[in-house]
Amino acid sequence: MNETTTRAQAPISPQELFPDQQAGAETVAKFFRALGDPTRLRLLEFLLHAEHTVTECVEHVGLSQGRVSTHLACLADCGYVAARREGRRAYYRVADPRVADLVVLAHALAADNRAALACCDRIDAHHH
């Protein structure tokens, strides 16, 4: 992720970031779809405070190494996480500190809207 805003600056408007509103909406929707999977979200949360190896990520989420690697690759492709190699090991970490703010805000909004989300059938119906 490129740092388009800092905490000291006012946020940049969506129109400034994406003059083509349709392309901007599609890009941002794709960005959020990466968070739309509970396993990817759990992996991202696990990586918020420290970097971890794939093995540690596997132990944390309890899935096969292949599935975890696929999820980590998705998160990396979308710019959420970055990896560094040390010998045969890859260490994953959150690529941009703003991701932590996004995850905390998402949890707060989800908690505040828990009842409405529990009743919402439309998202799951469109997802499949």
XYZ file of N, CA and C in Angstrom:
384
model
N 0.840 -1.177 0.000
C 0.000 0.000 0.000
C 0.881 1.235 0.000
N 0.536 2.196 -0.831
C 1.233 3.464 -0.798
C 0.583 4.334 0.255
N 1.381 5.159 0.875
C 0.827 6.000 1.928
C 0.265 7.265 1.308
N -1.041 7.295 1.070
C -1.682 8.436 0.438
C -2.150 9.462 1.451
N -2.260 9.053 2.698
C -2.598 9.988 3.765
C -1.737 9.651 4.969
N -1.546 10.629 5.803
C -0.897 10.381 7.086
C -1.860 10.842 8.156
N -1.568 10.495 9.383
C -2.460 10.863 10.473
C -2.562 12.388 10.621
N -1.521 13.139 10.253
C -1.520 14.582 10.424
C -2.294 15.296 9.310
N -2.473 14.649 8.160
C -3.151 15.275 7.033
C -4.640 14.960 7.055
N -5.388 15.839 6.420
C -6.803 15.536 6.205
C -6.893 14.418 5.177
N -7.901 13.568 5.290
C -8.045 12.485 4.308
C -8.228 13.046 2.902
N -7.705 12.335 1.942
C -7.871 12.692 0.539
C -9.237 12.175 0.098
N -9.923 12.959 -0.705
C -11.262 12.540 -1.137
C -11.168 11.369 -2.105
N -12.205 10.521 -2.131
C -12.216 9.400 -3.082
C -12.049 9.864 -4.528
N -12.617 11.029 -4.863
C -12.514 11.533 -6.233
C -11.076 11.896 -6.594
N -10.298 12.372 -5.621
C -8.891 12.676 -5.883
C -8.091 11.398 -6.098
N -8.401 10.358 -5.333
C -7.674 9.096 -5.455
C -8.074 8.340 -6.713
N -9.362 8.394 -7.055
C -9.902 7.658 -8.205
C -10.803 8.586 -9.018
N -10.230 9.343 -9.948
C -11.069 10.222 -10.771
C -12.179 9.460 -11.507
N -11.905 8.223 -11.917
C -12.930 7.370 -12.529
C -13.662 6.675 -11.383
N -14.865 7.162 -11.059
C -15.584 6.661 -9.888
C -15.912 5.181 -9.985
N -16.273 4.691 -11.162
C -16.598 3.272 -11.313
C -15.365 2.414 -11.048
N -14.244 2.782 -11.639
C -13.006 2.023 -11.421
C -12.596 2.089 -9.953
N -12.776 3.251 -9.341
C -12.445 3.395 -7.931
C -13.302 2.502 -7.059
N -14.601 2.471 -7.335
C -15.509 1.629 -6.549
C -15.152 0.156 -6.708
N -14.826 -0.262 -7.917
C -14.451 -1.658 -8.147
C -13.147 -2.008 -7.432
N -12.189 -1.094 -7.450
C -10.911 -1.339 -6.777
C -11.095 -1.445 -5.270
N -11.867 -0.537 -4.696
C -12.090 -0.554 -3.246
C -12.905 -1.782 -2.844
N -13.881 -2.168 -3.645
C -14.655 -3.381 -3.348
C -13.740 -4.605 -3.354
N -12.831 -4.665 -4.313
C -11.876 -5.783 -4.368
C -10.977 -5.767 -3.135
N -10.552 -4.572 -2.732
C -9.719 -4.417 -1.543
C -10.435 -4.987 -0.315
N -11.728 -4.698 -0.172
C -12.490 -5.202 0.969
C -12.809 -6.686 0.854
N -12.937 -7.208 -0.366
C -13.202 -8.647 -0.518
C -12.078 -9.480 0.087
N -10.864 -8.960 0.083
C -9.755 -9.685 0.712
C -10.020 -9.889 2.198
N -10.760 -8.981 2.804
C -11.116 -9.107 4.225
C -12.404 -9.886 4.426
N -13.077 -10.247 3.346
C -14.369 -10.904 3.431
C -14.310 -12.366 3.808
N -13.125 -12.897 3.990
C -12.960 -14.296 4.375
C -12.517 -14.351 5.836
N -13.235 -15.089 6.695
C -12.877 -15.134 8.118
C -11.446 -15.611 8.372
N -10.952 -16.542 7.581
C -9.577 -17.024 7.786
C -8.574 -15.924 7.477
N -8.774 -15.204 6.379
C -7.844 -14.116 6.053
C -7.890 -13.034 7.118
N -9.079 -12.751 7.634
C -9.197 -11.744 8.685
C -8.469 -12.196 9.949
N -8.621 -13.460 10.318
C -7.919 -13.985 11.502
C -6.405 -13.931 11.306
N -5.936 -14.261 10.116
C -4.498 -14.186 9.837
C -4.006 -12.747 9.944
N -4.753 -11.835 9.385
C -4.363 -10.433 9.436
C -4.304 -9.943 10.877
N -5.305 -10.290 11.667
C -5.312 -9.903 13.083
C -4.120 -10.498 13.822
N -3.754 -11.727 13.501
C -2.618 -12.405 14.126
C -1.316 -11.671 13.813
N -1.246 -11.076 12.638
C -0.024 -10.402 12.199
C 0.033 -8.926 12.587
N -0.990 -8.417 13.240
C -1.029 -6.987 13.554
C 0.102 -6.531 14.465
N 0.489 -7.359 15.422
C 1.436 -6.904 16.439
C 2.828 -7.493 16.310
N 2.976 -8.503 15.459
C 4.294 -9.126 15.290
C 4.306 -9.906 13.987
N 5.510 -10.096 13.453
C 5.599 -10.943 12.267
C 5.633 -12.403 12.702
N 5.148 -13.258 11.809
C 5.073 -14.685 12.108
C 5.429 -15.498 10.882
N 5.901 -16.715 11.126
C 6.183 -17.647 10.041
C 4.880 -18.289 9.575
N 4.944 -18.931 8.421
C 3.781 -19.660 7.921
C 3.380 -20.735 8.930
N 4.370 -21.420 9.509
C 4.084 -22.470 10.495
C 3.305 -21.908 11.677
N 3.704 -20.750 12.168
C 2.983 -20.124 13.282
C 1.562 -19.737 12.860
N 1.415 -19.270 11.640
C 0.084 -18.930 11.125
C -0.788 -20.176 11.014
N -0.192 -21.285 10.556
C -0.914 -22.561 10.453
C -1.411 -22.985 11.830
N -0.544 -22.912 12.828
C -0.927 -23.291 14.192
C -2.030 -22.380 14.721
N -1.967 -21.112 14.379
C -2.951 -20.150 14.884
C -4.350 -20.411 14.327
N -4.447 -20.668 13.024
C -5.780 -20.831 12.424
C -6.216 -22.282 12.310
N -5.288 -23.224 12.463
C -5.652 -24.637 12.457
C -6.031 -25.196 11.100
N -5.481 -24.644 10.046
C -5.726 -25.153 8.695
C -4.427 -25.699 8.113
N -4.527 -26.343 6.957
C -3.334 -26.907 6.319
C -2.394 -25.795 5.858
N -1.129 -26.145 5.712
C -0.147 -25.160 5.268
C -0.498 -24.627 3.879
N -0.986 -25.494 3.010
C -1.360 -25.056 1.667
C -2.452 -24.005 1.677
N -3.485 -24.233 2.492
C -4.590 -23.260 2.566
C -4.134 -21.952 3.186
N -3.318 -22.051 4.238
C -2.824 -20.833 4.885
C -1.936 -20.052 3.921
N -1.070 -20.752 3.199
C -0.197 -20.083 2.228
C -1.010 -19.376 1.148
N -2.091 -19.997 0.706
C -2.958 -19.376 -0.298
C -3.595 -18.103 0.250
N -4.072 -18.161 1.487
C -4.668 -16.972 2.107
C -3.624 -15.875 2.304
N -2.425 -16.241 2.745
C -1.361 -15.248 2.919
C -0.979 -14.626 1.580
N -0.955 -15.428 0.524
C -0.640 -14.908 -0.810
C -1.697 -13.895 -1.253
N -2.962 -14.179 -0.971
C -4.038 -13.240 -1.295
C -3.838 -11.928 -0.540
N -3.562 -12.033 0.755
C -3.338 -10.829 1.560
C -2.126 -10.046 1.062
N -1.093 -10.757 0.631
C 0.099 -10.095 0.091
C -0.215 -9.437 -1.252
N -0.933 -10.148 -2.117
C -1.283 -9.603 -3.435
C -2.105 -8.324 -3.313
N -2.942 -8.252 -2.284
C -3.796 -7.078 -2.079
C -3.108 -5.987 -1.260
N -1.881 -6.228 -0.831
C -1.117 -5.206 -0.132
C -1.308 -5.151 1.365
N -2.027 -6.117 1.932
C -2.242 -6.121 3.378
C -1.018 -6.595 4.148
N -0.323 -7.595 3.633
C 0.848 -8.131 4.326
C 2.044 -8.150 3.389
N 3.218 -8.222 3.993
C 4.472 -8.350 3.252
C 5.254 -9.495 3.880
N 6.148 -10.067 3.106
C 6.948 -11.192 3.598
C 8.422 -10.892 3.397
N 9.221 -11.460 4.277
C 10.674 -11.427 4.092
C 11.176 -12.840 4.282
N 12.193 -13.180 3.549
C 12.776 -14.523 3.633
C 14.016 -14.490 4.494
N 14.141 -15.536 5.296
C 15.351 -15.741 6.092
C 15.657 -17.224 5.979
N 16.598 -17.553 5.109
C 16.856 -18.961 4.832
C 15.655 -19.572 4.147
N 15.161 -20.661 4.703
C 13.998 -21.337 4.118
C 12.676 -20.824 4.675
N 12.738 -19.948 5.643
C 11.515 -19.451 6.282
C 11.076 -18.113 5.688
N 9.768 -17.954 5.611
C 9.176 -16.670 5.234
C 8.487 -16.104 6.468
N 8.748 -14.854 6.738
C 8.130 -14.155 7.858
C 7.152 -13.130 7.301
N 5.909 -13.213 7.757
C 4.868 -12.302 7.289
C 4.588 -11.249 8.345
N 4.266 -10.053 7.869
C 3.924 -8.936 8.751
C 2.912 -8.049 8.025
N 2.225 -7.216 8.779
C 1.313 -6.242 8.188
C 2.154 -5.225 7.421
N 1.746 -4.934 6.195
C 2.541 -4.092 5.308
C 2.384 -2.597 5.578
N 1.293 -2.199 6.187
C 1.004 -0.780 6.377
C 0.316 -0.618 7.730
N 0.808 0.270 8.587
C 0.208 0.417 9.920
C -1.254 0.853 9.885
N -1.712 1.434 8.791
C -3.119 1.836 8.695
C -4.048 0.629 8.678
N -3.512 -0.545 8.340
C -4.324 -1.764 8.341
C -4.850 -2.043 9.747
N -4.024 -1.811 10.767
C -4.467 -2.026 12.153
C -5.658 -1.128 12.470
N -5.597 0.132 12.051
C -6.715 1.054 12.275
C -7.975 0.550 11.578
N -7.809 0.054 10.364
C -8.939 -0.463 9.596
C -9.581 -1.660 10.291
N -8.762 -2.573 10.792
C -9.276 -3.778 11.457
C -9.977 -3.417 12.766
N -9.391 -2.523 13.545
C -10.015 -2.095 14.807
C -11.352 -1.408 14.520
N -11.383 -0.532 13.526
C -12.623 0.148 13.159
C -13.678 -0.850 12.684
N -13.265 -1.829 11.892
C -14.205 -2.847 11.402
C -14.825 -3.618 12.565
N -14.008 -3.977 13.547
C -14.535 -4.692 14.718
C -15.515 -3.820 15.497
N -15.183 -2.542 15.668
C -16.070 -1.639 16.400
C -17.400 -1.475 15.667
N -17.342 -1.284 14.361
C -18.571 -1.136 13.578
C -19.394 -2.421 13.587
N -18.723 -3.561 13.453
C -19.436 -4.847 13.472
C -20.089 -5.083 14.833
N -19.374 -4.741 15.913
C -19.938 -4.918 17.257
C -21.155 -4.013 17.448
N -21.053 -2.765 16.982
C -22.170 -1.826 17.120
C -23.374 -2.233 16.275
N -23.137 -2.979 15.215
C -24.203 -3.374 14.291
C -24.450 -4.879 14.301
N -24.079 -5.534 15.397
C -24.161 -6.999 15.497
C -25.558 -7.530 15.176
N -26.592 -6.927 15.748
C -27.959 -7.417 15.529
C -28.363 -7.276 14.066
N -28.063 -6.142 13.469
C -28.412 -5.932 12.061
C -27.648 -6.908 11.172
N -26.381 -7.115 11.458
C -25.577 -8.048 10.662
C -26.093 -9.475 10.790
N -26.550 -9.849 11.984
C -27.070 -11.203 12.192
C -28.322 -11.445 11.348
N -29.090 -10.397 11.101
C -30.327 -10.520 10.321
C -30.105 -10.347 8.821
N -28.935 -9.901 8.432
C -28.674 -9.596 7.024
C -28.416 -10.873 6.229
N -29.361 -11.224 5.365
C -29.226 -12.411 4.516
C -28.696 -12.062 3.127
N -28.774 -10.820 2.742
C -28.432 -10.431 1.375
C -26.952 -10.619 1.057
N -26.072 -10.309 1.977
C -24.637 -10.446 1.722
C -24.297 -11.899 1.453
N -24.740 -12.789 2.323
C -24.433 -14.211 2.143
C -25.079 -14.771 0.883
N -26.271 -14.297 0.541
C -26.953 -14.785 -0.663
C -26.187 -14.384 -1.918
N -25.617 -13.176 -1.930
C -24.861 -12.715 -3.097
C -23.468 -13.302 -3.135
N -22.976 -13.714 -1.997
C -21.602 -14.225 -1.904
C -21.461 -15.563 -2.601
N -22.510 -16.362 -2.602
C -22.402 -17.728 -3.141
C -22.957 -17.839 -4.513
